[in-house]
Amino acid sequence: MEKEEKKNITIADVAEALGVSRTTVSRAISGKGRIGKETRDRVLAYIEEHDYKPNVIAKGLAQSKTYNLCVVMPGEYDVVDLAFFQECLFGIQEIAGMMEYDLLLSICKSNDISPLERIVANRKVDGVLLMRTFVKDTQIEFLLEKELPFVTIGSSDYEGVVSVDHNHRSACRELTSIILMKQMNKIALIGGDEGYMVNRSRLGGFKEAHEKMGRKSDDALLFLNLDNNIMVDKKVDEILNQGADCILCMDDAVCSRVLKKLREKHVKVPDDIRVASFYNSTVLENNVPTITSLSFDAKEIGMVACRLLLDMIEGLTVEQKTLLSYEVVLKESTE
Amino acid sequence: MEKEEKKNITIADVAEALGVSRTTVSRAISGKGRIGKETRDRVLAYIEEHDYKPNVIAKGLAQSKTYNLCVVMPGEYDVVDLAFFQECLFGIQEIAGMMEYDLLLSICKSNDISPLERIVANRKVDGVLLMRTFVKDTQIEFLLEKELPFVTIGSSDYEGVVSVDHNHRSACRELTSIILMKQMNKIALIGGDEGYMVNRSRLGGFKEAHEKMGRKSDDALLFLNLDNNIMVDKKVDEILNQGADCILCMDDAVCSRVLKKLREKHVKVPDDIRVASFYNSTVLENNVPTITSLSFDAKEIGMVACRLLLDMIEGLTVEQKTLLSYEVVLKESTE
DNA sequence: CTGAAAGCGCTTACAG
DNA sequence: CTGAAAGCGCTTACAG
């Protein structure tokens, strides 16, 4: 039971202490290659007792691996739901850790992928996890060209990209259908950037719901690509003028702003107008009234994505598209 | 202009192509050791043209370095302001990138530091950045024992810990003083876990403001360690019953909940009661009325902390405590 | 100013 | 079943 050895013990130390070769020690640990059971047990016992941990970096160098994954997080905290990413990261970490992988972080604002480029140029990772996708996506194009394994969290139309996503289209279709069935007819859709894949899906689901029920969605009630709060405020005025009975918000940032505007104008939810969100986050959690929305399991999507990536790195072939489930959560705002 | 070389070019390739030794190439790149200007320029020109990037992992192995920093993020997304961490991370990334360091991510829930232990055991980092501090802090104790360089973002009372923090104490003292000067006398303080260092500072500032103005803070109006929303709701009732004229919230999560409760009870802010927060985040941004709060520069603290850590890793001695500035932002809620 | 050689801590054909 | 040796891609005393 030696304590306080400052110098890290190496495989050579173990080999010497046991009177075997480093090769043997290596095999005992990795389980690869033939090795006598007795020898293995001796080695394993020794490293256990002396708390020997192989140097992952050296191991990686020898194997041309890094045992690191890069996860690229969006840098725009105002647009996105950070709790989602947080929880998703947690899921990723859980799976990665089980497989002895660590996570390199890269925060990229949409127009600047240089943090990702750095990490790739430094060859510090075996694969990449993209936490959001654009219709035209520089990150995807870059990774495709580099031929580095990667998985996107969020759908993608690019050829040959492995993606995991919640089924936003179905979710939005279902929520919209419910609203329609509640005899609301003038439904306004307000929200975000069509450059995001997820907003495409949302819009798609919204339209599908109308079609399936033989209704037409009114293009005059579609307010997309609102890139700032002033725009949102303006559109809310328009929506009210047009006498809509419900406002569907593409995400919670927008929804939060819509609710603020309605409060300022003393328009009551749900009495004067109904409101629902295509996304569910903590931002809305303390709202009065509570808000009808969709709910997605962020941790799960992180875990699934990470597992897929790990499989790819090990050379397995994996499903190109994985769609995860969702929940529709009805609350006071649409009563 | 060769393209599409799949195999990564190594220092040996460069050396051979130029008819010099790897030693020479290495020196030209690192700038260490004597080397002829002409030779250096030839090497530099070659690697520029052929886009050679040294393998950082191999370099690290040879130098017993990793060129990685670990940043440990809190895992409780409900308690904390993620936008703060996001922005802070961005600052860290900026500085780290400039010095050719990358970031390993470790998300630790307060009671479980195993993700951090993994990374340290794997020797994948040269130093650690802690993004929050506890009064009794297992992470700090662990790192102290491992003798790994680290910097805390948030104050710490542990001996020999290098920390950077916003001056929460002064900030809270100032905001409280302003409230007191506005002739509010029954000020309730409501909020978080005293296990967090930051909440200690906040409480300290609150009390100091009272002392300096020769007033006594009423212990009956102190509501701390509220660990869930139900508790917050209950305390708001109490506060109203006691006839307080102002509620100071320790953080935005609490503040958000307080505002919800007040809305439900049809208590008007600021007419019936004033409200302010010791923290400023996007959670409150769309509130009606706007909320008086403190404002801190998250990116800056990340940058400062990262620079300190890098200095420590290079063996420089650094300031133990760095305190950063803040702003008091007065808004409608305390008019 | 430049290079041969040993070393960082592992792995892995290849022999035996 | 086990080991000597070469190799992963760098750096760095040590000589010259």
XYZ file of C-alpha atoms (C1' of nucleotides) in Angstrom:
702
model
C 0.000 0.000 0.000
C 2.379 2.673 -1.113
C 1.014 6.153 -1.097
C 2.139 9.460 -2.415
C 4.105 8.242 -5.437
C 4.358 11.492 -7.300
C 5.713 10.111 -10.548
C 3.082 8.319 -12.461
C 3.615 4.625 -12.656
C 3.985 3.310 -16.201
C 3.525 0.054 -17.963
C 7.290 -0.451 -17.801
C 7.196 -0.220 -14.009
C 4.496 -2.816 -13.848
C 6.361 -5.108 -16.218
C 9.563 -4.818 -14.268
C 7.908 -5.370 -10.918
C 6.301 -8.511 -12.212
C 9.263 -9.756 -14.217
C 7.280 -9.902 -17.449
C 7.433 -7.867 -20.632
C 5.469 -4.711 -21.338
C 3.822 -6.634 -24.125
C 2.362 -9.027 -21.648
C 1.115 -6.308 -19.378
C -0.458 -4.560 -22.321
C -2.218 -7.738 -23.354
C -3.484 -8.440 -19.887
C -5.085 -5.038 -19.769
C -6.509 -4.851 -23.244
C -7.610 -8.439 -23.366
C -6.258 -8.648 -26.906
C -3.866 -11.382 -27.934
C -3.227 -14.711 -26.278
C -2.162 -14.639 -22.677
C -2.122 -17.210 -19.892
C -4.921 -16.869 -17.427
C -2.531 -17.028 -14.538
C -0.276 -14.318 -15.925
C -3.235 -12.135 -16.668
C -4.565 -12.433 -13.174
C -1.209 -11.581 -11.665
C -0.965 -8.464 -13.794
C -4.516 -7.430 -13.120
C -4.072 -7.929 -9.408
C -0.922 -5.867 -9.394
C -2.325 -2.906 -11.283
C -5.420 -2.988 -9.155
C -3.408 -2.885 -5.980
C -1.043 -0.212 -7.185
C -3.766 1.761 -8.848
C -2.097 1.775 -12.216
C -3.980 3.562 -14.991
C -2.664 3.320 -18.533
C -1.887 6.658 -20.110
C -4.738 7.116 -22.551
C -2.829 9.660 -24.586
C 0.070 7.318 -25.222
C -2.314 4.508 -25.958
C -4.093 6.733 -28.400
C -0.917 7.748 -30.142
C 0.043 4.143 -30.663
C -3.376 3.324 -32.029
C -3.927 6.526 -33.968
C -6.919 7.215 -31.827
C -7.725 9.940 -29.328
C -10.591 8.575 -27.282
C -12.090 12.025 -27.521
C -15.283 13.209 -29.113
C -15.912 16.777 -30.095
C -19.255 18.247 -29.287
C -20.044 21.502 -30.952
C -22.449 23.731 -29.118
C -24.229 26.703 -30.633
C -22.899 30.031 -29.469
C -26.135 31.988 -29.621
C -27.613 31.698 -26.202
C -30.479 34.026 -26.940
C -32.020 31.900 -29.634
C -31.711 28.526 -28.115
C -32.786 26.633 -25.116
C -29.691 26.060 -23.091
C -31.325 23.667 -20.681
C -31.868 21.411 -23.652
C -28.193 21.450 -24.558
C -27.158 21.030 -20.976
C -29.297 17.971 -20.546
C -28.301 16.645 -23.932
C -24.634 17.059 -23.064
C -25.243 15.157 -19.913
C -26.613 12.258 -21.911
C -23.645 12.372 -24.243
C -21.232 12.415 -21.348
C -22.872 9.411 -19.798
C -22.491 7.233 -22.868
C -19.066 8.559 -23.793
C -17.804 7.915 -20.283
C -18.986 4.333 -20.371
C -16.872 3.755 -23.443
C -13.871 5.567 -22.005
C -14.261 8.565 -24.230
C -13.968 12.178 -23.182
C -15.609 15.248 -24.628
C -13.907 18.183 -26.283
C -16.034 21.271 -26.366
C -16.316 23.630 -29.270
C -18.668 26.567 -29.192
C -19.408 27.843 -32.668
C -21.503 30.808 -33.610
C -23.354 30.094 -36.800
C -21.106 32.089 -39.062
C -17.805 30.980 -37.633
C -16.741 27.372 -37.487
C -13.109 28.107 -36.678
C -13.270 26.539 -33.200
C -14.319 23.291 -34.846
C -11.641 23.611 -37.481
C -8.985 24.048 -34.822
C -9.917 20.874 -33.039
C -10.081 18.879 -36.222
C -6.770 20.293 -37.442
C -5.227 19.343 -34.121
C -6.523 15.800 -34.616
C -7.743 15.737 -31.093
C -10.954 13.829 -31.699
C -12.190 10.643 -33.300
C -15.583 12.011 -34.169
C -17.911 14.958 -33.843
C -21.386 15.586 -32.516
C -23.240 18.539 -33.996
C -25.897 19.892 -31.680
C -28.003 21.674 -34.256
C -28.388 21.722 -37.988
C -28.962 24.324 -40.647
C -30.527 23.894 -44.032
C -27.245 25.116 -45.468
C -24.730 23.937 -42.943
C -21.045 24.871 -43.102
C -20.150 22.543 -40.284
C -21.629 19.559 -42.067
C -19.934 20.497 -45.310
C -16.632 20.837 -43.515
C -16.886 17.483 -41.766
C -18.045 15.731 -44.888
C -14.985 17.000 -46.686
C -12.684 15.959 -43.864
C -14.299 12.528 -43.853
C -14.451 12.569 -40.089
C -17.226 10.493 -38.503
C -19.991 12.668 -37.154
C -23.595 12.581 -36.063
C -26.003 15.484 -36.104
C -28.515 16.137 -33.389
C -31.216 17.563 -35.576
C -32.255 16.522 -39.066
C -30.251 17.129 -42.186
C -30.905 16.856 -45.907
C -27.259 16.377 -46.772
C -26.377 13.128 -48.454
C -24.823 10.503 -46.211
C -25.249 12.292 -42.921
C -26.180 10.286 -39.855
C -28.732 12.201 -37.835
C -30.884 11.846 -34.772
C -33.821 14.079 -34.183
C -37.005 14.320 -32.288
C -39.934 13.941 -34.552
C -40.717 17.627 -34.651
C -42.851 17.329 -37.728
C -45.201 14.797 -36.187
C -45.203 16.621 -32.903
C -46.163 19.914 -34.481
C -48.709 18.226 -36.667
C -50.330 16.650 -33.658
C -50.388 19.793 -31.578
C -51.765 21.808 -34.469
C -54.445 19.196 -35.093
C -55.571 19.377 -31.517
C -55.857 23.127 -31.730
C -57.833 22.828 -34.934
C -60.165 20.315 -33.367
C -60.793 22.723 -30.554
C -62.594 24.827 -33.134
C -59.941 27.397 -33.557
C -59.756 28.443 -37.133
C -57.533 31.430 -37.446
C -54.249 30.092 -36.178
C -51.193 32.277 -36.463
C -47.756 30.729 -36.622
C -44.974 32.911 -35.376
C -41.339 32.191 -35.075
C -37.876 31.600 -36.030
C -35.366 31.373 -38.732
C -36.172 29.046 -41.606
C -32.448 28.449 -41.928
C -32.719 26.042 -39.020
C -33.738 22.564 -40.014
C -35.940 22.243 -36.975
C -38.050 25.217 -38.004
C -38.596 23.637 -41.386
C -39.959 20.546 -39.724
C -42.178 22.597 -37.493
C -43.624 24.504 -40.374
C -44.113 21.246 -42.251
C -46.042 19.708 -39.387
C -48.173 22.793 -39.043
C -49.164 22.680 -42.706
C -49.733 18.944 -42.715
C -52.189 19.220 -39.874
C -54.225 21.679 -41.880
C -54.160 19.517 -44.980
C -55.197 16.364 -43.186
C -58.218 18.151 -41.805
C -59.050 19.631 -45.151
C -58.345 23.152 -44.024
C -56.107 25.718 -45.547
C -53.489 27.437 -43.488
C -53.666 31.133 -44.108
C -50.362 32.442 -45.415
C -51.237 35.869 -44.094
C -50.995 34.346 -40.626
C -47.512 32.941 -41.117
C -44.824 35.093 -39.558
C -41.429 33.545 -39.993
C -37.810 34.621 -39.912
C -38.336 37.132 -37.168
C -34.839 37.934 -36.118
C -35.451 40.245 -33.227
C -37.935 41.079 -30.518
C -39.121 44.282 -32.118
C -40.278 42.261 -35.090
C -42.094 39.860 -32.834
C -43.886 42.728 -31.113
C -44.978 44.136 -34.423
C -46.272 40.834 -35.663
C -48.277 40.286 -32.500
C -50.090 43.533 -33.222
C -50.841 42.315 -36.718
C -52.049 38.980 -35.456
C -54.433 40.641 -33.062
C -55.710 42.959 -35.767
C -56.453 40.013 -37.981
C -58.528 38.496 -35.203
C -56.646 35.220 -34.868
C -57.880 32.891 -32.127
C -54.601 31.195 -31.419
C -50.919 31.920 -31.663
C -48.559 29.013 -32.177
C -44.989 29.887 -31.328
C -42.146 28.069 -33.006
C -39.977 28.179 -29.942
C -39.946 29.437 -26.395
C -37.852 32.514 -26.980
C -40.524 33.771 -29.326
C -43.290 32.537 -27.087
C -41.855 34.335 -24.123
C -41.779 37.558 -26.076
C -45.276 37.056 -27.406
C -46.571 36.610 -23.884
C -44.828 39.763 -22.753
C -46.373 41.727 -25.551
C -49.828 40.340 -24.802
C -49.456 41.255 -21.147
C -48.477 44.771 -22.037
C -51.547 45.095 -24.201
C -53.727 43.568 -21.505
C -54.801 40.796 -23.815
C -55.766 37.838 -21.668
C -54.605 34.283 -22.313
C -56.560 32.087 -22.912
C -59.700 34.227 -22.680
C -58.908 36.665 -25.459
C -56.501 34.508 -27.395
C -54.942 31.081 -27.025
C -51.210 30.474 -27.098
C -49.057 27.393 -27.462
C -45.407 26.672 -28.105
C -43.717 24.097 -30.300
C -41.068 23.783 -27.697
C -41.001 23.357 -23.977
C -38.408 24.875 -21.722
C -37.849 26.307 -18.329
C -38.237 29.804 -19.717
C -41.965 29.302 -19.759
C -42.192 27.265 -16.639
C -43.246 30.027 -14.302
C -45.667 31.641 -16.652
C -49.192 32.463 -15.617
C -51.132 30.880 -17.224
C -49.220 27.675 -17.900
C -48.438 27.141 -21.555
C -49.422 24.275 -23.807
C -46.347 22.962 -25.535
C -44.399 20.006 -26.795
C -41.946 18.108 -24.688
C -38.796 16.318 -25.771
C -36.308 14.188 -23.929
C -33.001 15.983 -24.317
C -30.898 13.523 -22.411
C -32.159 10.655 -24.485
C -31.292 12.279 -27.785
C -27.795 12.949 -26.502
C -27.345 9.361 -25.484
C -28.631 8.001 -28.774
C -26.475 10.334 -30.816
C -23.376 9.483 -28.848
C -23.941 5.784 -29.161
C -24.368 6.108 -32.911
C -21.161 8.061 -33.221
C -19.248 5.529 -31.172
C -20.584 2.770 -33.380
C -19.456 4.632 -36.467
C -16.007 5.123 -35.021
C -15.776 1.404 -34.437
C -16.565 0.891 -38.069
C -20.101 -0.376 -37.712
C -22.722 0.723 -40.174
C -25.552 2.611 -38.567
C -29.021 3.841 -39.370
C -28.933 7.134 -41.262
C -31.971 8.680 -39.663
C -33.278 8.095 -36.190
C -36.462 9.778 -35.074
C -37.291 10.042 -31.413
C -40.626 10.448 -29.774
C -42.251 13.427 -28.046
C -45.139 14.456 -25.857
C -47.909 16.968 -26.296
C -48.547 18.749 -23.045
C -51.852 20.552 -22.821
C -52.116 23.350 -20.295
C -54.151 26.403 -19.399
C -53.142 28.574 -22.315
C -55.288 26.648 -24.779
C -58.231 25.827 -22.585
C -0.492 22.467 -54.536
C -1.174 18.854 -53.798
C -4.671 18.069 -52.697
C -6.370 15.089 -51.219
C -3.414 13.573 -49.395
C -5.281 11.217 -47.128
C -2.371 10.232 -44.911
C -1.424 12.995 -42.598
C 1.937 14.463 -43.329
C 4.416 14.157 -40.464
C 7.509 15.926 -39.339
C 9.561 13.127 -40.870
C 8.028 13.822 -44.272
C 8.902 17.474 -43.999
C 12.436 16.693 -42.920
C 12.982 14.288 -45.763
C 11.519 16.596 -48.371
C 13.845 19.344 -47.235
C 16.889 17.197 -46.671
C 17.222 18.227 -43.044
C 16.724 16.386 -39.773
C 13.481 16.198 -37.832
C 15.282 18.026 -35.071
C 15.741 20.990 -37.329
C 12.150 21.015 -38.442
C 11.019 20.805 -34.862
C 13.198 23.740 -33.924
C 12.014 25.851 -36.811
C 8.454 25.360 -35.706
C 8.852 25.757 -31.985
C 11.344 28.570 -32.202
C 13.346 26.878 -29.464
C 17.049 26.156 -29.880
C 19.497 27.723 -32.281
C 18.661 27.509 -35.928
C 19.847 29.419 -38.991
C 17.454 32.037 -40.198
C 17.654 30.735 -43.710
C 16.923 27.150 -42.694
C 14.054 28.256 -40.556
C 12.497 30.212 -43.358
C 12.789 27.297 -45.745
C 11.076 25.003 -43.277
C 8.380 27.500 -42.457
C 7.714 28.151 -46.113
C 7.435 24.451 -46.805
C 5.022 23.655 -44.025
C 2.961 26.676 -44.920
C 2.678 25.591 -48.497
C 1.958 21.981 -47.690
C -0.311 22.837 -44.842
C 1.574 20.776 -42.323
C 0.228 20.837 -38.787
C 2.224 19.187 -36.032
C 0.371 16.456 -34.210
C -0.449 18.097 -30.902
C -0.983 14.779 -29.178
C 2.468 13.505 -30.064
C 3.968 16.811 -29.109
C 2.184 16.620 -25.824
C 3.350 13.112 -25.113
C 6.947 14.127 -25.671
C 6.547 17.115 -23.385
C 4.322 15.494 -20.802
C 1.671 18.015 -21.597
C -1.781 17.740 -23.096
C -2.638 21.222 -24.266
C -6.068 20.590 -22.855
C -7.935 22.300 -20.073
C -10.844 20.760 -18.258
C -13.824 22.922 -17.595
C -16.310 21.547 -15.161
C -19.847 22.726 -15.598
C -22.581 22.369 -13.036
C -25.151 19.753 -13.896
C -28.158 21.383 -12.302
C -29.709 23.401 -15.034
C -32.686 24.447 -12.973
C -30.716 26.304 -10.383
C -28.271 28.132 -12.497
C -28.200 30.602 -15.252
C -27.029 28.724 -18.261
C -26.583 31.794 -20.394
C -23.944 32.832 -17.911
C -22.060 29.583 -18.308
C -22.442 29.640 -22.035
C -21.001 33.104 -22.306
C -18.324 32.308 -19.778
C -17.330 29.225 -21.732
C -17.092 31.335 -24.802
C -14.614 33.602 -23.074
C -12.611 30.622 -21.892
C -12.553 29.153 -25.375
C -11.322 32.410 -26.827
C -8.308 32.633 -24.547
C -7.566 28.928 -24.599
C -7.669 28.906 -28.381
C -5.195 31.747 -28.589
C -2.734 29.708 -26.588
C -3.397 26.551 -28.574
C -5.292 24.854 -25.811
C -8.512 22.926 -26.179
C -11.301 22.377 -23.697
C -12.415 19.109 -22.178
C -15.884 19.239 -20.787
C -16.978 17.667 -17.553
C -20.492 18.098 -16.262
C -20.695 17.365 -12.564
C -23.763 17.364 -10.418
C -22.926 18.659 -6.992
C -22.803 15.303 -5.296
C -20.905 13.419 -7.940
C -17.476 14.450 -9.135
C -16.735 11.214 -10.959
C -16.685 12.842 -14.407
C -13.913 15.089 -13.171
C -12.088 12.195 -11.584
C -12.161 10.285 -14.848
C -10.553 13.062 -16.809
C -7.908 13.633 -14.204
C -7.175 9.917 -13.933
C -6.822 9.774 -17.692
C -4.298 12.622 -17.493
C -6.000 14.347 -20.336
C -5.643 17.888 -19.040
C -3.008 20.278 -17.779
C -5.355 22.202 -15.553
C -8.944 22.641 -14.488
C -11.452 25.446 -14.419
C -14.229 25.154 -11.851
C -17.312 27.107 -12.830
C -18.863 27.402 -9.402
C -17.807 26.975 -5.832
C -19.318 25.568 -2.689
C -18.525 26.440 0.879
C -17.582 22.805 1.339
C -16.340 21.826 -2.069
C -15.416 18.243 -2.987
C -14.047 19.261 -6.342
C -11.632 21.708 -4.776
C -10.556 19.184 -2.201
C -9.975 16.616 -4.891
C -7.896 18.917 -7.070
C -5.904 20.195 -4.138
C -4.992 16.651 -3.285
C -4.047 15.833 -6.852
C -1.919 18.967 -6.980
C -3.302 19.806 -10.381
C -3.350 23.497 -11.298
C -6.848 24.922 -11.189
C -8.754 28.172 -10.988
C -12.211 28.629 -9.567
C -14.786 30.902 -11.084
C -16.425 31.971 -7.870
C -14.840 32.693 -4.517
C -13.390 30.115 -2.213
C -12.188 30.073 1.372
C -9.897 27.125 0.841
C -6.237 27.784 1.458
C -4.122 28.317 -1.638
C -6.910 28.348 -4.170
C -6.702 30.773 -7.065
C -10.113 32.274 -7.684
C -11.807 34.845 -9.842
C -15.160 36.235 -8.960
C -17.433 39.111 -9.592
C -17.641 41.310 -6.591
C -21.022 39.994 -5.517
C -20.667 41.332 -2.014
C -20.134 44.915 -3.125
C -22.757 44.594 -5.802
C -25.380 43.362 -3.387
C -24.374 45.947 -0.822
C -24.817 48.694 -3.349
C -28.147 47.516 -4.650
C -29.444 47.024 -1.136
C -28.244 50.481 -0.154
C -30.092 52.039 -3.030
C -33.268 50.265 -2.010
C -32.817 51.425 1.547
C -32.272 54.986 0.418
C -35.509 54.806 -1.497
C -37.190 54.686 1.885
C -38.007 51.046 1.864
C -37.586 49.645 5.286
C -38.992 46.194 5.396
C -36.837 44.428 2.865
C -37.213 40.694 2.535
C -34.347 38.608 1.209
C -35.346 35.396 -0.464
C -33.239 32.818 -2.092
C -30.868 30.084 -2.526
C -28.658 27.595 -0.936
C -26.125 28.921 1.535
C -23.866 26.079 0.480
C -22.973 28.117 -2.577
C -20.197 30.593 -1.978
C -21.938 33.177 -4.097
C -24.991 33.168 -1.868
C -22.772 33.782 1.121
C -21.375 36.863 -0.554
C -24.828 38.059 -1.448
C -26.070 37.701 2.080
C -22.941 39.432 3.330
C -23.493 42.410 1.055
C -27.122 42.633 2.062
C -26.220 42.793 5.734
C -23.371 45.213 5.226
C -25.640 47.666 3.488
C -27.911 47.675 6.500
C -25.044 48.150 8.922
C -23.489 50.987 7.011
C -26.757 52.840 7.096
C -27.244 52.123 10.737
C -30.230 49.918 10.153
C -30.865 46.427 11.308
C -31.824 43.746 8.839
C -34.768 41.845 10.191
C -33.964 38.159 10.523
C -37.635 37.363 10.265
C -37.439 38.637 6.697
C -34.583 36.377 5.692
C -35.674 33.329 3.752
C -32.746 31.235 2.698
C -32.062 27.678 1.621
C -35.295 27.336 -0.257
C -34.751 24.254 -2.273
C -37.914 24.118 -4.264
C -40.623 26.260 -5.759
C -43.261 25.242 -3.260
C -41.099 26.680 -0.517
C -40.672 29.888 -2.448
C -44.424 30.203 -2.877
C -44.982 29.727 0.803
C -42.392 32.293 1.756
C -43.889 34.862 -0.581
C -47.136 34.514 1.319
C -45.291 35.092 4.560
C -43.475 38.086 3.164
C -46.739 39.663 2.087
C -48.311 38.984 5.451
C -45.450 40.712 7.176
C -46.035 43.777 5.047
C -42.588 43.990 3.441
C -42.159 46.774 0.909
C -39.532 45.083 -1.173
C -38.410 41.586 -2.067
C -34.777 41.056 -2.948
C -34.205 37.802 -4.770
C -30.873 36.055 -4.550
C -31.030 34.816 -8.096
C -33.255 34.829 -11.116
C -34.678 31.379 -10.700
C -36.121 32.466 -7.391
C -37.081 35.852 -8.739
C -38.923 34.307 -11.617
C -40.902 32.167 -9.227
C -41.599 35.058 -6.904
C -42.991 37.065 -9.800
C -45.210 34.187 -10.823
C -46.592 33.906 -7.353
C -47.227 37.635 -7.135
C -49.037 37.560 -10.448
C -51.215 34.733 -9.271
C -52.117 36.687 -6.191
C -52.737 39.810 -8.222
C -50.131 41.719 -6.273
C -48.843 44.489 -8.491
C -45.152 45.261 -8.959
C -43.989 47.902 -8.204
C -47.225 49.442 -6.924
C -47.970 46.966 -4.152
C -44.468 45.712 -3.605
C -41.057 46.282 -5.127
C -38.879 43.491 -6.452
C -35.239 43.245 -7.433
C -32.805 40.467 -8.229
C -29.180 39.982 -7.271
C -28.634 38.451 -10.636
C -29.494 39.349 -14.150
C -30.364 36.881 -16.834
C -32.452 36.314 -19.871
C -35.056 34.542 -17.774
C -36.280 37.879 -16.571
C -35.741 39.759 -19.758
C -39.288 39.632 -21.010
C -40.911 40.339 -17.714
C -43.515 43.047 -17.315
C -42.509 45.187 -15.478
C -38.771 45.119 -16.139
C -36.753 44.023 -13.133
C -34.049 45.894 -11.268
C -31.015 43.699 -10.982
C -27.270 43.371 -11.043
C -25.331 42.750 -14.188
C -22.080 40.854 -14.601
C -19.841 40.253 -17.558
C -19.727 36.504 -17.956
C -17.404 36.393 -20.910
C -14.874 38.538 -19.116
C -14.723 36.322 -16.061
C -14.162 33.319 -18.296
C -11.329 35.034 -20.081
C -9.658 36.172 -16.887
C -9.938 32.755 -15.267
C -8.529 31.012 -18.306
C -5.602 33.380 -18.536
C -4.801 32.820 -14.884
C -4.874 29.076 -15.309
C -2.634 29.215 -18.337
C -0.180 31.346 -16.387
C -0.185 28.830 -13.572
C 0.457 26.000 -15.983
C 3.444 27.872 -17.317
C 4.736 28.080 -13.789
C 4.112 31.756 -13.180
C 2.871 32.862 -9.796
C -0.492 34.533 -9.947
C -2.787 36.617 -7.800
C -4.827 34.448 -5.442
C -8.009 36.474 -5.576
C -9.274 38.530 -8.460
C -12.470 40.506 -8.089
C -14.296 41.768 -11.124
C -16.659 44.659 -11.425
C -20.444 44.792 -11.886
C -23.307 47.072 -12.723
C -26.474 47.960 -10.886
C -29.325 48.208 -13.344
C -32.370 50.052 -12.063
C -35.638 49.299 -13.783
C -39.391 49.579 -13.347
C -39.762 47.024 -10.573
C -38.283 49.340 -7.950
C -39.633 52.640 -9.155
C 23.988 26.139 -36.503
C 22.686 20.976 -37.181
C 21.866 15.986 -36.360
C 21.841 11.151 -34.224
C 19.806 9.131 -30.634
C 17.052 8.403 -26.751
C 12.741 9.146 -24.842
C 7.423 10.262 -23.897
C 4.090 5.607 -22.660
C 1.773 2.881 -25.093
C 0.564 -1.130 -29.076
C 1.267 -4.708 -32.316
C 2.975 -7.502 -36.036
C 6.466 -11.015 -36.021
C 9.118 -14.825 -34.038
C 9.679 -18.307 -31.097
C 1.635 -18.401 -24.230
C 5.488 -14.729 -24.160
C 8.949 -11.244 -25.629
C 12.188 -8.217 -28.512
C 11.708 -4.746 -31.492
C 9.712 -1.336 -34.258
C 6.487 2.187 -34.387
C 2.853 6.174 -33.180
C 4.803 11.620 -34.103
C 6.853 14.488 -31.626
C 10.975 16.856 -28.330
C 15.344 17.527 -26.296
C 19.694 16.897 -24.023
C 24.111 15.856 -25.925
C 27.781 16.101 -29.399
C 29.888 18.088 -32.933
